[in-house]
mmCIF file with all atom_site columns, C-alpha atoms in Angstrom:
data_model
loop_
_atom_site.group_PDB
_atom_site.id
_atom_site.type_symbol
_atom_site.label_atom_id
_atom_site.label_alt_id
_atom_site.label_comp_id
_atom_site.label_asym_id
_atom_site.label_entity_id
_atom_site.label_seq_id
_atom_site.pdbx_PDB_ins_code
_atom_site.Cartn_x
_atom_site.Cartn_y
_atom_site.Cartn_z
_atom_site.occupancy
_atom_site.B_iso_or_equiv
_atom_site.pdbx_formal_charge
_atom_site.auth_seq_id
_atom_site.auth_comp_id
_atom_site.auth_asym_id
_atom_site.auth_atom_id
_atom_site.pdbx_PDB_model_num
ATOM 1  C CA . UNK I 1 1  ? 1.332  27.813 143.561 1.00 0.00 ? 20  UNK I CA 1
ATOM 2  C CA . UNK I 1 2  ? 4.375  29.861 142.580 1.00 0.00 ? 21  UNK I CA 1
ATOM 3  C CA . UNK I 1 3  ? 7.899  28.698 143.307 1.00 0.00 ? 22  UNK I CA 1
ATOM 4  C CA . UNK I 1 4  ? 10.941 30.939 143.076 1.00 0.00 ? 23  UNK I CA 1
ATOM 5  C CA . UNK I 1 5  ? 14.395 29.424 143.324 1.00 0.00 ? 24  UNK I CA 1
ATOM 6  C CA . UNK I 1 6  ? 17.005 32.099 143.918 1.00 0.00 ? 25  UNK I CA 1
ATOM 7  C CA . UNK I 1 7  ? 20.059 29.935 143.427 1.00 0.00 ? 26  UNK I CA 1
ATOM 8  C CA . UNK I 1 8  ? 22.304 28.723 140.638 1.00 0.00 ? 27  UNK I CA 1
ATOM 9  C CA . UNK I 1 9  ? 22.829 25.217 139.330 1.00 0.00 ? 28  UNK I CA 1
ATOM 10 C CA . UNK I 1 10 ? 25.092 24.371 136.401 1.00 0.00 ? 29  UNK I CA 1
ATOM 11 C CA . UNK I 1 11 ? 25.845 21.083 134.668 1.00 0.00 ? 30  UNK I CA 1
ATOM 12 C CA . UNK I 1 12 ? 28.034 21.350 131.583 1.00 0.00 ? 31  UNK I CA 1
ATOM 13 C CA . UNK I 1 13 ? 30.865 19.782 129.659 1.00 0.00 ? 32  UNK I CA 1
ATOM 14 C CA . UNK I 1 14 ? 33.383 21.591 131.874 1.00 0.00 ? 33  UNK I CA 1
ATOM 15 C CA . UNK I 1 15 ? 31.947 20.755 135.259 1.00 0.00 ? 34  UNK I CA 1
ATOM 16 C CA . UNK I 1 16 ? 29.135 20.105 137.656 1.00 0.00 ? 35  UNK I CA 1
ATOM 17 C CA . UNK I 1 17 ? 28.295 22.967 139.969 1.00 0.00 ? 36  UNK I CA 1
ATOM 18 C CA . UNK I 1 18 ? 28.846 26.690 139.735 1.00 0.00 ? 37  UNK I CA 1
ATOM 19 C CA . UNK I 1 19 ? 32.320 26.744 141.311 1.00 0.00 ? 38  UNK I CA 1
ATOM 20 C CA . UNK I 1 20 ? 33.623 23.894 139.130 1.00 0.00 ? 39  UNK I CA 1
ATOM 21 C CA . UNK I 1 21 ? 32.365 25.664 135.994 1.00 0.00 ? 40  UNK I CA 1
ATOM 22 C CA . UNK I 1 22 ? 33.800 29.051 136.993 1.00 0.00 ? 41  UNK I CA 1
ATOM 23 C CA . UNK I 1 23 ? 37.174 27.477 137.767 1.00 0.00 ? 42  UNK I CA 1
ATOM 24 C CA . UNK I 1 24 ? 37.217 25.656 134.417 1.00 0.00 ? 43  UNK I CA 1
ATOM 25 C CA . UNK I 1 25 ? 36.323 28.864 132.545 1.00 0.00 ? 44  UNK I CA 1
ATOM 26 C CA . UNK I 1 26 ? 39.073 30.775 134.350 1.00 0.00 ? 45  UNK I CA 1
ATOM 27 C CA . UNK I 1 27 ? 41.512 28.059 133.245 1.00 0.00 ? 46  UNK I CA 1
ATOM 28 C CA . UNK I 1 28 ? 40.369 28.507 129.637 1.00 0.00 ? 47  UNK I CA 1
ATOM 29 C CA . UNK I 1 29 ? 38.661 25.122 129.361 1.00 0.00 ? 48  UNK I CA 1
ATOM 30 C CA . UNK I 1 30 ? 35.864 24.812 126.815 1.00 0.00 ? 49  UNK I CA 1
ATOM 31 C CA . UNK I 1 31 ? 34.601 21.233 127.174 1.00 0.00 ? 50  UNK I CA 1
ATOM 32 C CA . UNK I 1 32 ? 34.281 20.677 123.428 1.00 0.00 ? 51  UNK I CA 1
ATOM 33 C CA . UNK I 1 33 ? 35.560 17.390 122.018 1.00 0.00 ? 52  UNK I CA 1
ATOM 34 C CA . UNK I 1 34 ? 34.648 13.967 120.702 1.00 0.00 ? 53  UNK I CA 1
ATOM 35 C CA . UNK I 1 35 ? 31.903 11.906 122.316 1.00 0.00 ? 54  UNK I CA 1
ATOM 36 C CA . UNK I 1 36 ? 33.543 9.309  124.547 1.00 0.00 ? 55  UNK I CA 1
ATOM 37 C CA . UNK I 1 37 ? 30.757 7.860  126.687 1.00 0.00 ? 56  UNK I CA 1
ATOM 38 C CA . UNK I 1 38 ? 28.464 6.628  123.927 1.00 0.00 ? 57  UNK I CA 1
ATOM 39 C CA . UNK I 1 39 ? 28.900 5.102  120.488 1.00 0.00 ? 58  UNK I CA 1
ATOM 40 C CA . UNK I 1 40 ? 28.030 7.513  117.694 1.00 0.00 ? 59  UNK I CA 1
ATOM 41 C CA . UNK I 1 41 ? 28.125 7.429  113.904 1.00 0.00 ? 60  UNK I CA 1
ATOM 42 C CA . UNK I 1 42 ? 28.973 11.126 113.750 1.00 0.00 ? 61  UNK I CA 1
ATOM 43 C CA . UNK I 1 43 ? 32.444 12.503 114.324 1.00 0.00 ? 62  UNK I CA 1
ATOM 44 C CA . UNK I 1 44 ? 31.584 16.049 115.324 1.00 0.00 ? 63  UNK I CA 1
ATOM 45 C CA . UNK I 1 45 ? 32.829 18.015 118.331 1.00 0.00 ? 64  UNK I CA 1
ATOM 46 C CA . UNK I 1 46 ? 30.297 18.407 121.132 1.00 0.00 ? 65  UNK I CA 1
ATOM 47 C CA . UNK I 1 47 ? 30.167 19.351 124.787 1.00 0.00 ? 66  UNK I CA 1
ATOM 48 C CA . UNK I 1 48 ? 29.748 16.159 126.778 1.00 0.00 ? 67  UNK I CA 1
ATOM 49 C CA . UNK I 1 49 ? 29.318 15.753 130.535 1.00 0.00 ? 68  UNK I CA 1
ATOM 50 C CA . UNK I 1 50 ? 32.187 13.337 131.183 1.00 0.00 ? 69  UNK I CA 1
ATOM 51 C CA . UNK I 1 51 ? 30.441 11.346 133.902 1.00 0.00 ? 70  UNK I CA 1
ATOM 52 C CA . UNK I 1 52 ? 28.641 8.041  133.500 1.00 0.00 ? 71  UNK I CA 1
ATOM 53 C CA . UNK I 1 53 ? 24.965 7.686  134.376 1.00 0.00 ? 72  UNK I CA 1
ATOM 54 C CA . UNK I 1 54 ? 26.041 5.639  137.398 1.00 0.00 ? 73  UNK I CA 1
ATOM 55 C CA . UNK I 1 55 ? 28.229 8.511  138.624 1.00 0.00 ? 74  UNK I CA 1
ATOM 56 C CA . UNK I 1 56 ? 25.362 10.962 138.078 1.00 0.00 ? 75  UNK I CA 1
ATOM 57 C CA . UNK I 1 57 ? 23.012 8.708  140.073 1.00 0.00 ? 76  UNK I CA 1
ATOM 58 C CA . UNK I 1 58 ? 25.540 8.677  142.923 1.00 0.00 ? 77  UNK I CA 1
ATOM 59 C CA . UNK I 1 59 ? 25.519 12.487 143.008 1.00 0.00 ? 78  UNK I CA 1
ATOM 60 C CA . UNK I 1 60 ? 21.754 12.284 143.559 1.00 0.00 ? 79  UNK I CA 1
ATOM 61 C CA . UNK I 1 61 ? 21.941 9.343  145.998 1.00 0.00 ? 80  UNK I CA 1
ATOM 62 C CA . UNK I 1 62 ? 19.788 7.265  143.640 1.00 0.00 ? 81  UNK I CA 1
ATOM 63 C CA . UNK I 1 63 ? 20.036 3.467  143.685 1.00 0.00 ? 82  UNK I CA 1
ATOM 64 C CA . UNK I 1 64 ? 22.066 2.106  140.732 1.00 0.00 ? 83  UNK I CA 1
ATOM 65 C CA . UNK I 1 65 ? 19.178 -0.071 139.519 1.00 0.00 ? 84  UNK I CA 1
ATOM 66 C CA . UNK I 1 66 ? 16.849 2.947  139.208 1.00 0.00 ? 85  UNK I CA 1
ATOM 67 C CA . UNK I 1 67 ? 16.056 3.729  135.565 1.00 0.00 ? 86  UNK I CA 1
ATOM 68 C CA . UNK I 1 68 ? 16.334 7.447  134.830 1.00 0.00 ? 87  UNK I CA 1
ATOM 69 C CA . UNK I 1 69 ? 17.162 9.106  131.511 1.00 0.00 ? 88  UNK I CA 1
ATOM 70 C CA . UNK I 1 70 ? 20.474 10.932 131.231 1.00 0.00 ? 89  UNK I CA 1
ATOM 71 C CA . UNK I 1 71 ? 18.643 14.172 130.465 1.00 0.00 ? 90  UNK I CA 1
ATOM 72 C CA . UNK I 1 72 ? 16.566 13.822 133.641 1.00 0.00 ? 91  UNK I CA 1
ATOM 73 C CA . UNK I 1 73 ? 19.686 13.082 135.701 1.00 0.00 ? 92  UNK I CA 1
ATOM 74 C CA . UNK I 1 74 ? 21.436 16.201 134.409 1.00 0.00 ? 93  UNK I CA 1
ATOM 75 C CA . UNK I 1 75 ? 18.353 18.337 135.051 1.00 0.00 ? 94  UNK I CA 1
ATOM 76 C CA . UNK I 1 76 ? 17.897 16.950 138.566 1.00 0.00 ? 95  UNK I CA 1
ATOM 77 C CA . UNK I 1 77 ? 21.532 17.659 139.408 1.00 0.00 ? 96  UNK I CA 1
ATOM 78 C CA . UNK I 1 78 ? 21.229 21.268 138.184 1.00 0.00 ? 97  UNK I CA 1
ATOM 79 C CA . UNK I 1 79 ? 17.982 21.701 140.161 1.00 0.00 ? 98  UNK I CA 1
ATOM 80 C CA . UNK I 1 80 ? 19.568 20.202 143.286 1.00 0.00 ? 99  UNK I CA 1
ATOM 81 C CA . UNK I 1 81 ? 22.531 22.578 142.928 1.00 0.00 ? 100 UNK I CA 1
ATOM 82 C CA . UNK I 1 82 ? 20.190 25.573 142.518 1.00 0.00 ? 101 UNK I CA 1
ATOM 83 C CA . UNK I 1 83 ? 18.136 24.634 145.581 1.00 0.00 ? 102 UNK I CA 1
ATOM 84 C CA . UNK I 1 84 ? 21.269 24.124 147.689 1.00 0.00 ? 103 UNK I CA 1
ATOM 85 C CA . UNK I 1 85 ? 22.672 27.450 146.455 1.00 0.00 ? 104 UNK I CA 1
ATOM 86 C CA . UNK I 1 86 ? 19.394 29.120 147.454 1.00 0.00 ? 105 UNK I CA 1
ATOM 87 C CA . UNK I 1 87 ? 19.576 27.542 150.914 1.00 0.00 ? 106 UNK I CA 1
ATOM 88 C CA . UNK I 1 88 ? 16.546 25.335 150.302 1.00 0.00 ? 107 UNK I CA 1
ATOM 89 C CA . UNK I 1 89 ? 18.043 22.046 151.505 1.00 0.00 ? 108 UNK I CA 1
#
């Protein structure tokens, strides 16, 4: 089975969703800075999605007690955005 999604979904350090990212880029935001959500031994600038896992779960209507990796949450949000953008609700 082939699936084609003809929509856009973006999750980045400057926003969630295409419009939020475009607006941030137009304002000259870059999303690069120190990690604030997690402890780290390294002090290097990175692009961090500034939302907690709980906030990301809310965007997906997932129960708070559900265990999902942060990477999976970010990917699911981008996929959800792309499907909505394509009109595949």
